[in-house]
Amino acid sequence: VNSHGGNLAVGPAVRDWNRQDRPLRILLVDWWTLDRSPEGAALKPGSLHADGWETAVALALCPERVGDYRSLKPSPIPWPGAEQADLNHLGIGAFRPAGYWGDPSAATPEAGRAIVRSVEENLVRAIRERLEWLDAEPRYGGPGRVEIRPQAIWDLDDGLELAGAAGWNQRRADWELL
């Protein structure tokens, strides 16, 4: 159960592991995607790092750790046109030195409790549902899965046909060398 949207490497790592059809499968669940509450929906637009939605959840779960959030308003981004995806290039502190991205001032403990209740109602069901999917289809690629294996001499004709269709520049001698 992932608790940080910035764990960008986790999804590809899970896919890589599961793609190998090992006996142990990994189920990745981002718990925040399971909030179906109207309170959460009202706070969600533009959500990111210590915004109203996250602050509301913190107010519900650990209010003693939340500082003076009501006086915080979104500050201008130093680079006009920067977007959330630009956090791949620079960390949150480069864009928002105070550490928050959105507007935490809209958060309330009541909204946080509604969000937490919604996630609690949906989390176990979502995990069970996905485990059922894995039981129904134990192979990552399903019945038409792609097999990754070393190229063999008998693959040359098909490989060259694919190369030609894709507009690649390999010649038969290149493929034979490999």
Coordinates of N, CA and C in Angstrom, one line a residue:
V1 N 0.9 -1.2 0.0 CA 0.0 0.0 0.0 C 0.9 1.2 0.0
N2 N 0.9 1.9 -1.1 CA 1.8 3.0 -1.3 C 1.2 4.3 -0.7
S3 N 2.0 5.1 -0.1 CA 1.5 6.3 0.6 C 2.2 7.6 0.1
H4 N 2.9 7.5 -1.1 CA 3.5 8.7 -1.6 C 3.5 8.7 -3.1
G5 N 2.8 9.8 -3.6 CA 2.7 9.9 -5.1 C 4.0 10.1 -5.8
G6 N 5.0 10.5 -5.1 CA 6.3 10.7 -5.7 C 7.1 9.4 -5.8
N7 N 6.6 8.2 -5.4 CA 7.3 7.0 -5.6 C 7.1 6.5 -7.0
L8 N 7.7 7.3 -7.9 CA 7.5 7.0 -9.3 C 8.1 5.8 -9.8
A9 N 9.1 5.3 -9.1 CA 9.8 4.1 -9.6 C 9.1 2.8 -9.1
V10 N 8.2 2.9 -8.2 CA 7.5 1.7 -7.7 C 6.7 1.0 -8.8
G11 N 5.9 1.8 -9.6 CA 5.0 1.2 -10.6 C 5.8 0.4 -11.6
P12 N 6.8 1.0 -12.2 CA 7.6 0.2 -13.2 C 8.3 -1.0 -12.5
A13 N 8.8 -0.9 -11.3 CA 9.4 -2.0 -10.6 C 8.4 -3.2 -10.4
V14 N 7.2 -2.8 -10.0 CA 6.2 -3.8 -9.9 C 5.8 -4.5 -11.2
R15 N 5.7 -3.7 -12.3 CA 5.4 -4.2 -13.6 C 6.5 -5.2 -14.0
D16 N 7.8 -4.8 -13.8 CA 8.9 -5.6 -14.2 C 8.9 -6.9 -13.5
W17 N 8.7 -6.9 -12.2 CA 8.6 -8.1 -11.4 C 7.5 -9.0 -11.9
N18 N 6.3 -8.5 -12.0 CA 5.1 -9.3 -12.3 C 5.2 -9.8 -13.8
R19 N 5.8 -9.0 -14.7 CA 6.0 -9.4 -16.1 C 6.7 -10.7 -16.2
Q20 N 7.6 -11.0 -15.2 CA 8.4 -12.2 -15.3 C 7.6 -13.5 -14.8
D21 N 6.3 -13.3 -14.4 CA 5.4 -14.4 -14.0 C 6.1 -15.3 -13.0
R22 N 6.6 -14.6 -12.0 CA 7.2 -15.3 -10.8 C 6.1 -15.9 -10.0
P23 N 6.4 -16.8 -9.1 CA 5.3 -17.4 -8.2 C 4.8 -16.3 -7.3
L24 N 5.6 -15.3 -6.9 CA 5.1 -14.3 -6.0 C 4.8 -13.1 -6.9
R25 N 3.5 -12.6 -6.8 CA 3.1 -11.4 -7.5 C 3.0 -10.2 -6.5
I26 N 3.2 -9.0 -7.0 CA 3.1 -7.8 -6.2 C 1.9 -7.1 -6.6
L27 N 1.1 -6.7 -5.7 CA -0.1 -5.9 -5.9 C 0.2 -4.5 -5.3
L28 N 0.2 -3.5 -6.1 CA 0.5 -2.1 -5.7 C -0.9 -1.4 -5.6
V29 N -1.1 -0.8 -4.5 CA -2.3 0.0 -4.3 C -2.0 1.4 -3.7
D30 N -2.4 2.4 -4.5 CA -2.2 3.8 -4.0 C -3.5 4.1 -3.2
W31 N -3.4 4.1 -1.9 CA -4.6 4.2 -1.1 C -5.4 5.5 -1.4
W32 N -4.7 6.6 -1.8 CA -5.4 7.9 -1.9 C -6.4 7.8 -3.1
T33 N -6.2 6.9 -4.1 CA -7.1 6.8 -5.2 C -8.4 6.2 -4.8
L34 N -8.6 5.7 -3.6 CA -9.8 5.0 -3.2 C -10.7 5.9 -2.4
D35 N -10.4 7.2 -2.4 CA -11.3 8.2 -1.7 C -12.5 8.5 -2.7
R36 N -13.7 8.2 -2.3 CA -14.9 8.5 -3.1 C -15.8 9.5 -2.4
S37 N -15.3 10.2 -1.4 CA -16.1 11.1 -0.6 C -16.3 12.4 -1.3
P38 N -17.5 13.0 -1.1 CA -17.7 14.4 -1.7 C -16.7 15.4 -1.1
E39 N -16.4 15.2 0.2 CA -15.5 16.1 0.8 C -14.1 16.1 0.1
G40 N -13.7 14.9 -0.1 CA -12.4 14.7 -0.8 C -12.4 15.2 -2.2
A41 N -13.5 15.0 -2.9 CA -13.7 15.5 -4.3 C -13.6 17.0 -4.3
A42 N -14.2 17.7 -3.3 CA -14.1 19.1 -3.3 C -12.7 19.7 -3.1
L43 N -11.9 18.9 -2.4 CA -10.5 19.4 -2.1 C -9.5 18.9 -3.1
K44 N -9.9 17.9 -4.0 CA -8.9 17.2 -4.8 C -8.4 18.0 -6.0
P45 N -9.1 18.9 -6.6 CA -8.6 19.6 -7.8 C -7.2 20.2 -7.6
G46 N -6.3 19.9 -8.4 CA -4.9 20.4 -8.3 C -4.1 19.8 -7.1
S47 N -4.6 18.7 -6.6 CA -4.0 18.1 -5.4 C -2.5 17.8 -5.6
L48 N -1.8 18.1 -4.6 CA -0.4 17.8 -4.6 C 0.3 18.3 -3.3
H49 N 1.0 17.5 -2.7 CA 1.9 17.8 -1.6 C 1.4 18.9 -0.6
A50 N 0.8 18.4 0.5 CA 0.4 19.3 1.6 C -0.7 20.3 1.1
D51 N -1.5 19.9 0.2 CA -2.6 20.7 -0.2 C -3.8 20.5 0.8
G52 N -5.0 21.0 0.4 CA -6.2 20.8 1.2 C -6.5 19.4 1.5
W53 N -6.4 18.5 0.5 CA -6.8 17.1 0.7 C -5.9 16.4 1.7
E54 N -4.6 16.5 1.4 CA -3.6 15.9 2.3 C -3.6 16.5 3.7
T55 N -3.8 17.8 3.8 CA -3.9 18.4 5.1 C -5.1 18.0 5.9
A56 N -6.2 17.8 5.2 CA -7.4 17.3 5.8 C -7.2 15.9 6.4
V57 N -6.5 15.0 5.6 CA -6.2 13.7 6.1 C -5.3 13.8 7.3
A58 N -4.3 14.6 7.3 CA -3.4 14.8 8.4 C -4.2 15.3 9.7
L59 N -5.1 16.2 9.4 CA -5.9 16.7 10.6 C -6.8 15.6 11.2
A60 N -7.2 14.7 10.4 CA -8.0 13.6 10.9 C -7.1 12.5 11.6
L61 N -5.9 12.3 11.1 CA -5.1 11.2 11.7 C -4.1 11.6 12.7
C62 N -3.5 12.8 12.5 CA -2.5 13.2 13.5 C -2.5 14.8 13.6
P63 N -3.6 15.3 14.1 CA -3.7 16.8 14.1 C -2.6 17.5 14.9
E64 N -1.9 16.8 15.8 CA -0.8 17.4 16.6 C 0.4 17.7 15.7
R65 N 0.4 17.1 14.5 CA 1.6 17.3 13.6 C 1.3 18.4 12.5
V66 N 0.1 18.9 12.5 CA -0.2 19.9 11.5 C 0.0 21.3 12.1
G67 N 0.8 22.1 11.5 CA 1.0 23.5 11.9 C -0.1 24.5 11.5
D68 N 0.3 25.7 11.4 CA -0.6 26.8 11.1 C -0.9 26.8 9.6
Y69 N -1.8 25.8 9.2 CA -2.1 25.7 7.8 C -3.1 26.7 7.2
R70 N -3.9 27.3 8.1 CA -5.0 28.2 7.7 C -4.4 29.5 7.0
S71 N -3.3 29.9 7.5 CA -2.7 31.1 6.9 C -1.9 30.9 5.6
L72 N -1.7 29.6 5.2 CA -1.0 29.4 4.0 C -1.8 29.5 2.8
K73 N -1.3 30.2 1.8 CA -2.0 30.3 0.5 C -0.9 29.9 -0.5
P74 N -1.3 29.5 -1.7 CA -0.4 29.1 -2.7 C 0.5 30.3 -3.0
S75 N 1.8 30.0 -3.0 CA 2.8 31.1 -3.4 C 3.1 31.0 -4.9
P76 N 3.5 32.1 -5.5 CA 3.9 32.0 -6.9 C 5.0 31.0 -7.1
I77 N 4.9 30.3 -8.2 CA 6.0 29.4 -8.6 C 7.1 30.3 -9.2
P78 N 8.4 30.1 -8.9 CA 9.5 30.9 -9.4 C 9.6 30.8 -10.9
W79 N 9.2 29.8 -11.5 CA 9.3 29.6 -13.0 C 7.9 29.5 -13.6
P80 N 7.4 30.6 -14.2 CA 6.0 30.5 -14.8 C 6.0 29.4 -15.8
G81 N 4.8 28.7 -15.8 CA 4.7 27.6 -16.7 C 5.1 26.3 -16.1
A82 N 5.7 26.3 -15.0 CA 6.1 25.0 -14.3 C 4.9 24.2 -13.9
E83 N 4.9 22.9 -14.1 CA 3.8 22.1 -13.8 C 4.2 21.0 -12.9
Q84 N 3.3 20.2 -12.4 CA 3.6 19.1 -11.5 C 4.6 18.1 -12.1
A85 N 4.6 17.9 -13.4 CA 5.6 17.0 -14.0 C 7.0 17.5 -13.8
D86 N 7.1 18.8 -13.7 CA 8.5 19.4 -13.5 C 9.1 19.0 -12.2
L87 N 8.4 18.4 -11.3 CA 9.0 17.9 -10.1 C 9.9 16.7 -10.4
N88 N 9.8 16.2 -11.6 CA 10.8 15.2 -12.0 C 12.2 15.8 -12.2
H89 N 12.2 17.1 -12.4 CA 13.5 17.8 -12.7 C 14.1 18.4 -11.5
L90 N 13.2 19.0 -10.7 CA 13.5 19.7 -9.4 C 12.6 19.2 -8.3
G91 N 13.1 19.2 -7.1 CA 12.2 18.8 -6.0 C 11.2 19.9 -5.6
I92 N 10.3 19.5 -4.7 CA 9.3 20.5 -4.3 C 9.9 21.7 -3.7
G93 N 11.0 21.6 -3.0 CA 11.6 22.8 -2.4 C 12.1 23.8 -3.4
A94 N 12.4 23.4 -4.6 CA 12.8 24.4 -5.6 C 11.6 25.2 -6.1
F95 N 10.4 24.6 -6.1 CA 9.2 25.3 -6.5 C 8.5 26.0 -5.4
R96 N 8.5 25.3 -4.2 CA 7.7 25.8 -3.1 C 8.6 25.6 -1.8
P97 N 9.4 26.6 -1.5 CA 10.4 26.5 -0.4 C 9.7 26.1 0.9
A98 N 8.4 26.5 1.1 CA 7.8 26.1 2.3 C 7.3 24.6 2.3
G99 N 7.4 24.0 1.2 CA 7.1 22.5 1.1 C 5.7 22.2 0.7
Y100 N 4.8 23.1 0.5 CA 3.4 22.8 0.1 C 3.2 23.3 -1.3
W101 N 2.3 22.6 -2.1 CA 2.1 23.0 -3.5 C 0.7 23.6 -3.6
G102 N -0.3 23.0 -3.1 CA -1.6 23.5 -3.2 C -2.1 24.5 -2.2
D103 N -3.3 24.5 -1.9 CA -3.9 25.4 -0.9 C -4.4 24.6 0.3
P104 N -3.6 24.5 1.4 CA -4.0 23.7 2.5 C -5.0 24.4 3.4
S105 N -5.3 25.7 3.2 CA -6.2 26.5 4.0 C -7.6 26.0 4.0
A106 N -8.0 25.3 3.0 CA -9.4 24.8 2.8 C -9.6 23.5 3.7
A107 N -8.6 22.9 4.2 CA -8.7 21.6 4.9 C -9.5 21.8 6.2
T108 N -10.3 20.7 6.6 CA -10.9 20.7 7.8 C -10.8 19.3 8.4
P109 N -10.8 19.1 9.7 CA -10.8 17.8 10.3 C -12.0 16.9 9.8
E110 N -13.1 17.6 9.7 CA -14.3 16.8 9.3 C -14.1 16.2 7.9
A111 N -13.6 17.0 6.9 CA -13.3 16.5 5.6 C -12.3 15.4 5.7
G112 N -11.3 15.6 6.5 CA -10.3 14.5 6.6 C -10.9 13.2 7.1
R113 N -11.8 13.3 8.1 CA -12.5 12.1 8.6 C -13.3 11.4 7.6
A114 N -14.0 12.2 6.7 CA -14.8 11.7 5.6 C -13.9 11.0 4.6
I115 N -12.8 11.6 4.3 CA -11.8 11.0 3.4 C -11.3 9.6 3.9
V116 N -10.9 9.6 5.2 CA -10.4 8.4 5.8 C -11.5 7.3 5.8
R117 N -12.7 7.7 6.2 CA -13.8 6.7 6.2 C -14.0 6.1 4.8
S118 N -13.9 7.0 3.8 CA -14.1 6.5 2.4 C -13.0 5.5 2.0
V119 N -11.8 5.9 2.3 CA -10.7 5.0 2.0 C -10.8 3.7 2.7
E120 N -11.2 3.8 4.0 CA -11.3 2.5 4.8 C -12.4 1.6 4.2
E121 N -13.5 2.2 3.7 CA -14.6 1.5 3.1 C -14.2 0.8 1.8
N122 N -13.2 1.4 1.1 CA -12.9 0.9 -0.3 C -11.6 0.1 -0.3
L123 N -10.7 0.3 0.6 CA -9.4 -0.3 0.5 C -9.4 -1.8 0.5
V124 N -10.0 -2.5 1.5 CA -10.1 -3.9 1.6 C -10.8 -4.5 0.3
R125 N -11.9 -3.9 0.0 CA -12.7 -4.3 -1.2 C -11.8 -4.3 -2.5
A126 N -11.1 -3.2 -2.6 CA -10.2 -3.0 -3.8 C -9.1 -4.0 -3.8
I127 N -8.5 -4.3 -2.7 CA -7.4 -5.3 -2.6 C -8.0 -6.7 -3.0
R128 N -9.1 -7.0 -2.3 CA -9.7 -8.4 -2.6 C -10.1 -8.5 -4.1
E129 N -10.6 -7.4 -4.6 CA -11.0 -7.5 -6.1 C -9.8 -7.7 -6.9
R130 N -8.7 -7.1 -6.7 CA -7.5 -7.2 -7.5 C -6.9 -8.6 -7.3
L131 N -7.0 -9.1 -6.1 CA -6.5 -10.5 -5.8 C -7.3 -11.5 -6.6
E132 N -8.6 -11.3 -6.7 CA -9.5 -12.1 -7.5 C -9.1 -12.0 -9.0
W133 N -8.7 -10.8 -9.4 CA -8.3 -10.7 -10.8 C -7.0 -11.5 -11.1
L134 N -6.1 -11.5 -10.1 CA -4.8 -12.2 -10.2 C -5.1 -13.7 -10.2
D135 N -6.1 -14.2 -9.4 CA -6.4 -15.6 -9.4 C -7.0 -16.0 -10.7
A136 N -7.9 -15.1 -11.3 CA -8.5 -15.5 -12.6 C -7.5 -15.4 -13.7
E137 N -6.5 -14.6 -13.7 CA -5.5 -14.5 -14.7 C -4.2 -14.5 -14.1
P138 N -3.6 -15.7 -13.8 CA -2.3 -15.7 -13.1 C -1.1 -15.2 -13.9
R139 N -1.3 -15.1 -15.2 CA -0.1 -14.7 -16.1 C -0.2 -13.2 -16.3
Y140 N 0.9 -12.5 -16.2 CA 0.9 -11.1 -16.4 C 0.3 -10.6 -17.7
G141 N 0.7 -11.3 -18.8 CA 0.3 -10.9 -20.1 C -1.0 -11.6 -20.6
G142 N -1.6 -12.3 -19.7 CA -2.8 -13.1 -20.1 C -2.5 -14.2 -21.0
P143 N -3.4 -14.8 -21.7 CA -3.2 -15.9 -22.6 C -2.4 -15.6 -23.8
G144 N -2.3 -14.3 -24.2 CA -1.6 -13.9 -25.4 C -0.3 -13.2 -25.0
R145 N 0.3 -13.6 -24.0 CA 1.5 -13.0 -23.4 C 2.7 -13.0 -24.4
V146 N 3.5 -12.0 -24.3 CA 4.7 -11.9 -25.1 C 5.8 -12.6 -24.3
E147 N 6.5 -13.4 -25.0 CA 7.7 -14.1 -24.4 C 8.9 -13.4 -24.8
I148 N 9.7 -13.1 -23.8 CA 11.0 -12.5 -24.0 C 12.1 -13.6 -23.9
R149 N 12.9 -13.8 -24.9 CA 13.9 -14.8 -24.9 C 15.0 -14.4 -25.9
P150 N 16.1 -15.0 -25.9 CA 17.2 -14.6 -26.8 C 16.8 -14.9 -28.2
Q151 N 17.2 -14.1 -29.2 CA 16.9 -14.3 -30.6 C 17.6 -15.5 -31.1
A152 N 17.0 -16.3 -31.9 CA 17.6 -17.5 -32.5 C 17.7 -17.3 -34.0
I153 N 18.5 -18.1 -34.7 CA 18.7 -18.0 -36.1 C 17.4 -18.2 -36.9
W154 N 16.4 -19.0 -36.4 CA 15.2 -19.2 -37.1 C 14.2 -17.9 -36.9
D155 N 14.6 -16.9 -36.2 CA 13.9 -15.7 -36.0 C 14.2 -14.6 -37.0
L156 N 15.3 -14.9 -37.9 CA 15.8 -13.8 -38.7 C 14.8 -13.3 -39.7
D157 N 14.1 -14.2 -40.4 CA 13.1 -13.7 -41.4 C 12.0 -12.8 -40.7
D158 N 11.5 -13.3 -39.6 CA 10.4 -12.5 -39.0 C 11.0 -11.2 -38.4
G159 N 12.2 -11.2 -37.9 CA 12.9 -10.0 -37.4 C 13.1 -9.0 -38.5
L160 N 13.6 -9.5 -39.6 CA 13.8 -8.6 -40.8 C 12.5 -8.0 -41.3
E161 N 11.4 -8.8 -41.3 CA 10.1 -8.3 -41.7 C 9.6 -7.2 -40.7
L162 N 9.8 -7.4 -39.5 CA 9.5 -6.4 -38.5 C 10.3 -5.1 -38.6
A163 N 11.6 -5.3 -38.9 CA 12.5 -4.2 -39.0 C 12.1 -3.3 -40.3
G164 N 11.7 -4.0 -41.3 CA 11.3 -3.3 -42.5 C 10.0 -2.6 -42.3
A165 N 9.0 -3.2 -41.6 CA 7.7 -2.6 -41.3 C 7.9 -1.3 -40.4
A166 N 8.9 -1.4 -39.5 CA 9.1 -0.3 -38.6 C 10.0 0.8 -39.2
G167 N 10.6 0.5 -40.3 CA 11.5 1.5 -40.9 C 12.9 1.5 -40.3
W168 N 13.3 0.4 -39.6 CA 14.6 0.3 -39.0 C 15.7 0.1 -40.1
N169 N 16.9 0.3 -39.8 CA 18.0 0.3 -40.8 C 18.8 -1.0 -40.7
Q170 N 18.4 -2.0 -40.0 CA 19.2 -3.2 -39.9 C 19.2 -4.0 -41.2
R171 N 20.3 -4.7 -41.4 CA 20.4 -5.6 -42.6 C 20.5 -7.0 -42.1
R172 N 20.4 -7.9 -43.0 CA 20.4 -9.4 -42.6 C 21.8 -9.6 -41.9
A173 N 22.9 -9.1 -42.4 CA 24.2 -9.3 -41.8 C 24.2 -8.8 -40.3
D174 N 23.5 -7.7 -40.1 CA 23.5 -7.2 -38.7 C 22.8 -8.2 -37.8
W175 N 21.7 -8.7 -38.2 CA 20.9 -9.7 -37.4 C 21.7 -11.0 -37.2
E176 N 22.4 -11.4 -38.3 CA 23.2 -12.7 -38.2 C 24.3 -12.5 -37.2
L177 N 24.9 -11.3 -37.2 CA 26.0 -11.0 -36.3 C 25.5 -11.1 -34.8
L178 N 24.3 -10.5 -34.6 CA 23.7 -10.6 -33.2 C 23.4 -12.0 -32.9

